[in-house]
XYZ file of C-alpha atoms in Angstrom:
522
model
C 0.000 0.000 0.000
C 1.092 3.184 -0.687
C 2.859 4.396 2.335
C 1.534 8.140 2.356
C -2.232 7.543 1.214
C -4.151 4.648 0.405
C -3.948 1.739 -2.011
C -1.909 0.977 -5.196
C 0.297 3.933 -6.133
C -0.193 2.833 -9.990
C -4.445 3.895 -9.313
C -3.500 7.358 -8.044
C -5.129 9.761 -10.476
C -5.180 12.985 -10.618
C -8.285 15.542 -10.181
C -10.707 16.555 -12.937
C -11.014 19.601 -13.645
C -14.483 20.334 -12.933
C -13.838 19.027 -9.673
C -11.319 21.127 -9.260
C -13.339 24.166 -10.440
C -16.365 22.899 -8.215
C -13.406 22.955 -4.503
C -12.403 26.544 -5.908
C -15.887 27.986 -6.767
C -18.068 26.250 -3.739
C -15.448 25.749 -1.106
C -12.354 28.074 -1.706
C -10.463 25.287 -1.794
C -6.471 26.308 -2.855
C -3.477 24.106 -3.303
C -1.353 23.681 -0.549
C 1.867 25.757 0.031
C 4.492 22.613 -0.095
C 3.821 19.114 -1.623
C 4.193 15.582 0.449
C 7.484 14.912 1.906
C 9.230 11.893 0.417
C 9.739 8.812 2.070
C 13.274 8.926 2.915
C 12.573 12.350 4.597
C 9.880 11.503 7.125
C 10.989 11.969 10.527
C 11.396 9.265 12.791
C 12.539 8.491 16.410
C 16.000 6.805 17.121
C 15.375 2.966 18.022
C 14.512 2.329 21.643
C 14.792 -1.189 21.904
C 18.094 -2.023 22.908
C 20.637 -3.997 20.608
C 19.725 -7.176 23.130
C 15.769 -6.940 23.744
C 16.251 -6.966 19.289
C 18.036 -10.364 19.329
C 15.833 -11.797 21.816
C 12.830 -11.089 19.417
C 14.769 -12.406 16.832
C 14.896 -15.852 18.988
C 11.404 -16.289 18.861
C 10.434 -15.323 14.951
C 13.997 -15.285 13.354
C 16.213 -12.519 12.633
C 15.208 -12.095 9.462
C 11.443 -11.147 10.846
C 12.606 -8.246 12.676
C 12.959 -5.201 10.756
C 13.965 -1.607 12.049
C 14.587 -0.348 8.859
C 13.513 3.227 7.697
C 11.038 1.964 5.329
C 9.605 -0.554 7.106
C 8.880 1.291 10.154
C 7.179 4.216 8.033
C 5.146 1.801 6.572
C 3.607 0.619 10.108
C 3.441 4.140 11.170
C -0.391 5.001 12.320
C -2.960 4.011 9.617
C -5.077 5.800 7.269
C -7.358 8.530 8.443
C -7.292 11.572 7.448
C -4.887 12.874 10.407
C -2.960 10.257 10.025
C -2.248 10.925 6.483
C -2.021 14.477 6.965
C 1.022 13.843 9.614
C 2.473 11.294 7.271
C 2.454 13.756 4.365
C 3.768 16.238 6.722
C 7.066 13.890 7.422
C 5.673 13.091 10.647
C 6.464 9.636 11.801
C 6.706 10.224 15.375
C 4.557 7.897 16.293
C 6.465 5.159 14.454
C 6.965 1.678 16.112
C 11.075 0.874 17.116
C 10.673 -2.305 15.378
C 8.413 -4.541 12.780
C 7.955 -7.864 13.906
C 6.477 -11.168 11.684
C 5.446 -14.215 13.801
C 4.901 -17.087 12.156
C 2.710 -19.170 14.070
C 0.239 -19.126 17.310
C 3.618 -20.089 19.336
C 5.554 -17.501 18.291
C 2.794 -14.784 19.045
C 2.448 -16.129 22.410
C 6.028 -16.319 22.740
C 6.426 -12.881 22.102
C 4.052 -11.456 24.129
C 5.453 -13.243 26.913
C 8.729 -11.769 26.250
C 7.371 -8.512 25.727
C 5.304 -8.192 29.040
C 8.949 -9.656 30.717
C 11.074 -6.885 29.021
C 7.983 -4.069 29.039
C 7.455 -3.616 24.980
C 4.544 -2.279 23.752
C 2.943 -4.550 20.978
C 0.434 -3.174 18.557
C -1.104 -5.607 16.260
C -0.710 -4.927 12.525
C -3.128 -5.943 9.881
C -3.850 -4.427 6.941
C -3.239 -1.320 8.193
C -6.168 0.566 7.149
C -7.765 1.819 10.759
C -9.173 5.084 10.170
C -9.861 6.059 14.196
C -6.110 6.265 15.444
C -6.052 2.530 16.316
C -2.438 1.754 15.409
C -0.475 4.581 16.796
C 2.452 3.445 18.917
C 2.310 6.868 20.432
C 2.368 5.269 24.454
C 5.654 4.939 24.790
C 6.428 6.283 28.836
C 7.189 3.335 30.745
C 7.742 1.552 27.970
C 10.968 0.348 26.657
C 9.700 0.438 23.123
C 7.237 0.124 20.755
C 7.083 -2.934 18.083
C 4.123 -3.321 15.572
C 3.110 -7.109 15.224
C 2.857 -7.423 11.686
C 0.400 -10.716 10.675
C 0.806 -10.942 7.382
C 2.799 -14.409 7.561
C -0.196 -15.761 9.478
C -1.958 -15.880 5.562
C -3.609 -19.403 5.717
C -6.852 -20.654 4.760
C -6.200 -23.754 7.591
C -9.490 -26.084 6.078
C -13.371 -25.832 4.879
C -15.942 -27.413 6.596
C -18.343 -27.743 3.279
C -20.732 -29.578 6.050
C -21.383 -26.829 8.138
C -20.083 -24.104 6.071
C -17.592 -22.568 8.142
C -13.476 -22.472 7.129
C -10.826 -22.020 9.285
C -8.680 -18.884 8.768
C -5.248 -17.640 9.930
C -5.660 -13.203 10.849
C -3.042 -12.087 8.376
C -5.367 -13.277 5.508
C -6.418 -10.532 3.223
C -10.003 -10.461 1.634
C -8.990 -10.281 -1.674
C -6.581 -13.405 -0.731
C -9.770 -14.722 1.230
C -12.247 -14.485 -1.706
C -9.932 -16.070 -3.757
C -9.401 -19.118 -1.901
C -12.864 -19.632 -0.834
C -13.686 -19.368 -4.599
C -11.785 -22.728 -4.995
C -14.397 -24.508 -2.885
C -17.478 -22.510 -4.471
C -17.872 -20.305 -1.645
C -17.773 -16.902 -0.480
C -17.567 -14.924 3.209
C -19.968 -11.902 1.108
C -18.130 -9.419 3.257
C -16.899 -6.455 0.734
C -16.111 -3.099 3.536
C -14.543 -0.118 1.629
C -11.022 -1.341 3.085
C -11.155 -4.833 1.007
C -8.368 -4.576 -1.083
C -6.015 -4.423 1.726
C -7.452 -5.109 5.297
C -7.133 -8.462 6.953
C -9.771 -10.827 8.441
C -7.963 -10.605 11.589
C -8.335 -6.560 11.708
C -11.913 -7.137 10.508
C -13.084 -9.457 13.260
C -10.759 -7.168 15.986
C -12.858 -4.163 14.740
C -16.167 -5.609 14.036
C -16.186 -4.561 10.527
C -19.163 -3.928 8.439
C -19.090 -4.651 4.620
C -21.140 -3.298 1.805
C -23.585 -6.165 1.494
C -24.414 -6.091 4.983
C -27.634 -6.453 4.634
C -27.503 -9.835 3.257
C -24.525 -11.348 3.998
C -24.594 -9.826 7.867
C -21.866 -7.723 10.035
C -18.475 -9.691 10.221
C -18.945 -10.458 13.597
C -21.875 -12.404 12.811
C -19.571 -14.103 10.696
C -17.017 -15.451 13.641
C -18.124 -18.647 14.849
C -14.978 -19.446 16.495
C -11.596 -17.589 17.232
C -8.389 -18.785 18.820
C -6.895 -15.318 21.313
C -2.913 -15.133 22.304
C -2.523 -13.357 25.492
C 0.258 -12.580 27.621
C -1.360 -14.594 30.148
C -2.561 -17.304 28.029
C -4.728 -18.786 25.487
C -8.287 -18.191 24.995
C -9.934 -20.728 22.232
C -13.233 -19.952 22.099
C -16.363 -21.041 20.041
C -17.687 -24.852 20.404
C -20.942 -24.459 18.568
C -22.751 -22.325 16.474
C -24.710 -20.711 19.148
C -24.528 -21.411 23.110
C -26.292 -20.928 26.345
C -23.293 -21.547 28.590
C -22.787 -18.022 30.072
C -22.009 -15.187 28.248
C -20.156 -15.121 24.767
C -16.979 -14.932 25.458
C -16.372 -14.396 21.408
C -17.893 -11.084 21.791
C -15.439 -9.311 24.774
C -12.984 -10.331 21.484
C -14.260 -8.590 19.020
C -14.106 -4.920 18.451
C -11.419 -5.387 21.391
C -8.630 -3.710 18.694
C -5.752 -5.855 20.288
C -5.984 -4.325 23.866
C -7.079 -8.028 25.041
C -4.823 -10.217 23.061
C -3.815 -11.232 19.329
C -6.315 -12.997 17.142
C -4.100 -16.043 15.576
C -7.379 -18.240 14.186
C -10.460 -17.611 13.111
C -13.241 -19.758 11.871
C -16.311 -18.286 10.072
C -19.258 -18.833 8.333
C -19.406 -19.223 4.581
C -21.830 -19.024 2.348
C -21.877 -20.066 -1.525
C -20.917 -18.353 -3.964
C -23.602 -16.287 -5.741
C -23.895 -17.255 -9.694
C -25.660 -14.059 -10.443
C -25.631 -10.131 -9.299
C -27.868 -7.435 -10.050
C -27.684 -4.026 -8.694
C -29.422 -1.201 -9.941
C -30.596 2.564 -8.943
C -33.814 3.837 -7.771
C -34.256 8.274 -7.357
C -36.262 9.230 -4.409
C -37.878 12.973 -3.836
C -36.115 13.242 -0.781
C -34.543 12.091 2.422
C -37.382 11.424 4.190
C -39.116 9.263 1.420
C -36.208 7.032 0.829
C -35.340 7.012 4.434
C -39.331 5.124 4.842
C -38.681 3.240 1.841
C -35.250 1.483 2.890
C -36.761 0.923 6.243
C -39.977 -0.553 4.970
C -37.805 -3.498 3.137
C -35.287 -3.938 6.287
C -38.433 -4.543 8.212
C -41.198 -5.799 5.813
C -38.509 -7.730 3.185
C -37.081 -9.066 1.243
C -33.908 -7.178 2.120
C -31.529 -6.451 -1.043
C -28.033 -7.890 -0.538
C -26.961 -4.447 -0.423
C -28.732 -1.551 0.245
C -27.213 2.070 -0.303
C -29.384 5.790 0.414
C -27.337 8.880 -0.862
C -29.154 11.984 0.308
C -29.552 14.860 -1.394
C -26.296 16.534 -1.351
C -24.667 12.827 -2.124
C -26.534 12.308 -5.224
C -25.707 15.843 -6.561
C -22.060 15.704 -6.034
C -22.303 11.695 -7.430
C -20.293 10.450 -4.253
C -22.194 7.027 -4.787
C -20.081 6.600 -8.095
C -16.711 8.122 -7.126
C -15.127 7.308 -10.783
C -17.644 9.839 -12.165
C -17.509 12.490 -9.118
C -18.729 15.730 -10.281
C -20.843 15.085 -12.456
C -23.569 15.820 -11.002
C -27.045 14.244 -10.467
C -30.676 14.819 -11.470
C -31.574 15.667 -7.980
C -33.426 13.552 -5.525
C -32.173 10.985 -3.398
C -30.183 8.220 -5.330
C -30.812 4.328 -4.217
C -28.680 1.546 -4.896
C -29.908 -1.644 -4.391
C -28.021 -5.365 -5.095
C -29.222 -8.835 -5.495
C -27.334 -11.390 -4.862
C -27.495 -15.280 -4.801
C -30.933 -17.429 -5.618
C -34.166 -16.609 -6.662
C -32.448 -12.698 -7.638
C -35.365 -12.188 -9.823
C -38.509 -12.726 -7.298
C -36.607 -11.098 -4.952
C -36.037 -7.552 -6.983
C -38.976 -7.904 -8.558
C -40.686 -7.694 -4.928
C -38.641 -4.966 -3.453
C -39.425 -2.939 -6.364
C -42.864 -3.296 -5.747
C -41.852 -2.296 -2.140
C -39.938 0.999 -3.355
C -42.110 1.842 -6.277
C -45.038 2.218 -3.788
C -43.612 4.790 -0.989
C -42.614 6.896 -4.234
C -39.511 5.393 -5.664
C -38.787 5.597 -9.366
C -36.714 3.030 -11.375
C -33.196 4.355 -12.843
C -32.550 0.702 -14.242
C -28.848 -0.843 -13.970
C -26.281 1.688 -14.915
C -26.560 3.766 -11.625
C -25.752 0.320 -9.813
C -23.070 -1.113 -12.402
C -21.556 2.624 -11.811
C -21.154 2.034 -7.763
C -20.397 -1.444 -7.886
C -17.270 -0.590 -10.609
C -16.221 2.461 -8.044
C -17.031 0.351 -4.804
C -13.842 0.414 -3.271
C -12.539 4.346 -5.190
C -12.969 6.511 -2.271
C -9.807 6.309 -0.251
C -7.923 7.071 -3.710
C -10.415 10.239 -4.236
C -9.228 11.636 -0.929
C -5.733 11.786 -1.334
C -6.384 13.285 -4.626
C -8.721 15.936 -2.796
C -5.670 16.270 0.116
C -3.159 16.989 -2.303
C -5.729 19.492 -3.864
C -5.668 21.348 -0.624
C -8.824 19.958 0.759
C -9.386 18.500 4.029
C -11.173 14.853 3.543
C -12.690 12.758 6.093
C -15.270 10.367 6.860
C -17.463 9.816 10.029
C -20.069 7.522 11.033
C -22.415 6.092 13.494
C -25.994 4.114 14.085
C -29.160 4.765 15.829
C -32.419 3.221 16.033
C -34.968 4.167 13.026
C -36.904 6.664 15.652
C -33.733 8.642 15.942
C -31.813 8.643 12.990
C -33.754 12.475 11.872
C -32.428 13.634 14.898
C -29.062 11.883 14.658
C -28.912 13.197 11.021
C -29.172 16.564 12.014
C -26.969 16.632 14.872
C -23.965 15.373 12.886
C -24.719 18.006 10.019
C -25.239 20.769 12.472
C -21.887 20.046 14.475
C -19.958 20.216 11.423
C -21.159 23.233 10.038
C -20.778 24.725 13.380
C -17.014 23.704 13.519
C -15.948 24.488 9.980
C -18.181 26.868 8.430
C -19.765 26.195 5.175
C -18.156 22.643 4.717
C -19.792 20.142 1.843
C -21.615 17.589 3.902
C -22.739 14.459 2.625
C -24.363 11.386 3.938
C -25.790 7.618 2.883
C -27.199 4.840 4.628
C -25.378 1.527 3.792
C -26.464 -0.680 6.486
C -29.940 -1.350 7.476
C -31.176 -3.240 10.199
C -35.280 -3.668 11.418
C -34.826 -1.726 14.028
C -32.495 0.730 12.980
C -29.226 1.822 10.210
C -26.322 3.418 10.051
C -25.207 7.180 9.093
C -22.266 7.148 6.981
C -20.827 10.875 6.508
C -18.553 12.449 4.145
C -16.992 16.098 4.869
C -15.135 18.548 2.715
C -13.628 21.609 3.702
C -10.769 24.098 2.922
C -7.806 22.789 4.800
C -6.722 25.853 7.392
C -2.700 26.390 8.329
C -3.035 23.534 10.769
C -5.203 20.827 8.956
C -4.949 18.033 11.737
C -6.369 20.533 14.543
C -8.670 21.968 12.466
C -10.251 18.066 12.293
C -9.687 17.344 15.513
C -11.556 20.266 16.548
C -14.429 19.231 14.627
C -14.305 15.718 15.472
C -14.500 16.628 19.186
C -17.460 18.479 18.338
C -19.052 15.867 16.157
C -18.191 13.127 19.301
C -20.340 15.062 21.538
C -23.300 15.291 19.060
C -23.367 11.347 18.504
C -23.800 10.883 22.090
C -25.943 13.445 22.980
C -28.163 12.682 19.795
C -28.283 9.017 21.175
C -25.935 7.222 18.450
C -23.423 4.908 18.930
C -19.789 6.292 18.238
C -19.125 3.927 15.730
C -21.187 1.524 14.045
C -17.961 -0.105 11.880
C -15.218 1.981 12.000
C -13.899 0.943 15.373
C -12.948 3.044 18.733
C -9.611 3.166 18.608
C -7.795 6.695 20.092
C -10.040 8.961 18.258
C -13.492 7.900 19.944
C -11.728 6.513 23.475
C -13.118 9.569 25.386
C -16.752 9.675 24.228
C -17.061 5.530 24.002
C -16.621 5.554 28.017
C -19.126 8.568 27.651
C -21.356 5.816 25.710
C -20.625 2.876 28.259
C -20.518 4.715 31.211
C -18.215 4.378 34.134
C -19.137 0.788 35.028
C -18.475 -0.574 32.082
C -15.187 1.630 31.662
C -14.664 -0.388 35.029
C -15.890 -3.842 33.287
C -12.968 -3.586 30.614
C -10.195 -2.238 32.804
C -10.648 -5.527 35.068
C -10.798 -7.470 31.846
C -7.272 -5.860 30.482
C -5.947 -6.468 33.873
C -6.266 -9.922 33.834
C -5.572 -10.584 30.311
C -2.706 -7.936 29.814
C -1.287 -7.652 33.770
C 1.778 -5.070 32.397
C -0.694 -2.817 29.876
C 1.857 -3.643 26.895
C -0.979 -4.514 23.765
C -2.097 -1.235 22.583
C -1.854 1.019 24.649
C -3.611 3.689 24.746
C -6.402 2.218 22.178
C -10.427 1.267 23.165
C -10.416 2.819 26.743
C -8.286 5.052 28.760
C -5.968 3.698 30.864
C -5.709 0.113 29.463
């Protein structure tokens, strides 16, 4: 991945120009004053670990699996949000781990957390790298004696399928290209497609509780996780015996979404499902808002329920966010919904949605709208660094509420932005739809100021405080990480603050995975 924005350099492209035309004439968007810095110029910290602690990690994985070379440690520097990008662009690599280290197995993870907690190392897990919420900065370092990221990626096995019961047995440092592919041997497919998919792992997915694109049919990834195998410093957790239990509480879930401040995922085993010989998606215009608001919640709770189910609002649909490769192009006003079938019996099924969204005032657009997002589907993250390098400040928010309070929800997010950055382009979509409720997913451009990372910060803080007062979650996919710590205890409360400090304790006794990440003072 490219190591100062997102994805395959070769895909960068640059702006159009009525893009560019629409930042200068609606925003006031101008080019910054100095490009990137280069690679070889970022700044980084001198190596903490000592010359010893290096060779004793080196015992456990190999030599040639620990890496404290300038590249290398850029590369695991932070992940991908928009602050983090802006820092990295910046030559900022402050928060840059001492070391990159590559287990191989479930042993040597163990092994090395044990020798970490012995010789006080912080250990943040490494993935795909592609947290957008400040979950991989190896920023705690007081009282530490370094920092190493715990890079997965040689953990990349698909261990066996279970065609019976439809569940396969994964290593973490799979990716989900890597994933699809493999399953595809066997006929089969996990259906989970998040904007991240070219490069995130099903390791970071499950430790996040990701949320991919065809949610609505294929389900959350942690519905997906069946079983999971945890390394902790103070042991092994293997957890999962049958598909669903009554003996106590799920341990599974105190796992996931737990962002490696409990332990390392090394094995996961999840549900399948097969392949699906045809897709369909296509676009539907609503009048406004409201109207296709009613309509997406009449099919998440009256049915059938596309396999994915998309609502641009208003200001979405104009700018064409919901087909980045044509951005700017405008749309014919109205609310634009995409809607995919996937699987058996696509035909009965579309054919009765449609009845569903023709009758609360939907009008058909045909195929093109939804061959147009599914060709983009995974284009964002390379629009914003184009849009950063124009001078624009990029970034994406997003949280979940029940269907009662998403107008209110809607409008606090909206309202907090525009309060904290003046007349910033605000757009929004629902992506994943529940019956009792759905997610916000929001998009915000603005003219980046002299200082580009407070000037988001600022507003995030601001936005934080909205979500909880409006009664949202924080995050409904994204994760917790550093950049929602403060108002997810707000969300949880002090008890259960209390709840996962006792849980870190026990798991984690010297604090070393992550510090810093999920809840203060873990």
């Amino acid at each position: 991945m490219l190591w100062c924005g997102w994805g395959d350099p070769a895909k960068a492209r640059e702006l159009p120009e009525q893009v560019r035309g629409l930042l200068r004439d609606l925003l006031g968007v101008r080019a910054p004053d100095a490009p990137a810095a280069a690679l070889e110029s970022v700044r980084l910290p001198p190596v903490a670990l000592t010359s010893a602690c290096l060779e004793a990690l080196g015992a456990v994985v190999g030599a040639e699996h620990v890496r404290t070379g300038h590249d290398e440690r850029v590369r695991h520097t932070r992940g991908k949000s928009t602050p983090d990008l802006l820092r990295i662009r910046a030559g900022d690599g402050s928060d840059a781990p001492d070391a990159v280290v590559l287990p191989g197995s479930h042993e040597e993870v163990a092994d090395l957390l044990a020798l970490c907690a012995r010789e006080r190392v912080a250990v943040v897990p490494f993935g795909g790298g592609t947290s957008v919420v400040g979950g991989l900065a190896a920023s705690a370092r007081d009282g530490f004696a370094g920092v190493i990221a715990l890079d997965l990626a040689r953990l990349d096995r698909l261990r066996s399928v279970d065609a019976e019961s439809m569940t396969a047995e994964f290593e973490p440092g799979v990716r989900a290209p890597d994933a699809e592919r493999l399953l595809a041997a066997h006929g089969l497919t996990l259906g989970h497609f998040p904007q991240s998919f070219e490069y995130a792992t099903l390791g970071g997915f499950a430790a996040a509780r990701s949320s991919g694109q065809a949610s609505a049919g294929y389900g959350r990834f942690d519905d997906m996780v069946v079983g999971l195998a945890l390394a902790t410093p103070s042991g092994t957790l293997e957890l999962g015996r049958a598909p669903k239990s009554a003996a106590g509480p799920d341990l599974r879930q105190l796992v996931l979404g737990s962002e490696g401040a409990f332990g390392v995922i090394t094995a996961l085993r999840l549900r399948v499902r097969r392949a699906p010989a045809e897709r369909v998606y296509e676009g539907w215009r609503f009048p406004s808002w409201t109207a296709g608001s009613a309509a997406v919640r009449a099919l998440a709770q009256e049915g059938p329920t596309p396999t994915v189910l998309r609502l641009s609002d208003e200001t979405e649909t104009m700018i064409g966010l919901a087909k980045p490769d044509a951005i700017g192009s405008g749309g014919s006003g109205g609310c634009l919904l995409v809607a995919g079938y996937e699987g058996a019996s696509v035909s009965a099924r579309r054919e009765a949605a449609g009845a569903v969204l023709a009758r609360l005032g939907g009008e058909p657009l045909g195929e093109e709208p939804g061959r147009a997002w599914e060709h983009g589907r995974f284009s964002a993250p390379y629009l914003r660094d184009s849009l950063l390098a124009a001078g624009a400040t990029v970034e994406t928010l997003e949280t979940a509420g029940f269907w009662a309070d998403l107008p209110r929800l809607y409008d606090a997010v909206r309202l907090a932005l525009l309060g904290a950055l003046g007349s910033p382009l605000v757009m929004c979509h629902i992506s994943h739809v529940y019956e009792t409720g759905a997610s916000l997913y929001f998009t915000v451009v603005t003219p980046q100021e002299g200082d580009p990372v407070a000037q988001w910060e600022r507003a995030k803080s601001e936005v934080n405080a909205a979500i909880v007062a409006a009664g949202g979650t924080i995050s409904h996919h994204h994760g917790v990480g550093r950049d929602h710590r403060d108002a997810y205890a707000d969300e949880i409360g002090p008890l259960g603050v209390a709840v996962l400090q006792a849980v870190k304790a026990r798991l984690d006794p010297a604090g070393i995975l992550n510090p810093g990440a999920l809840v203060a003072g873990l």
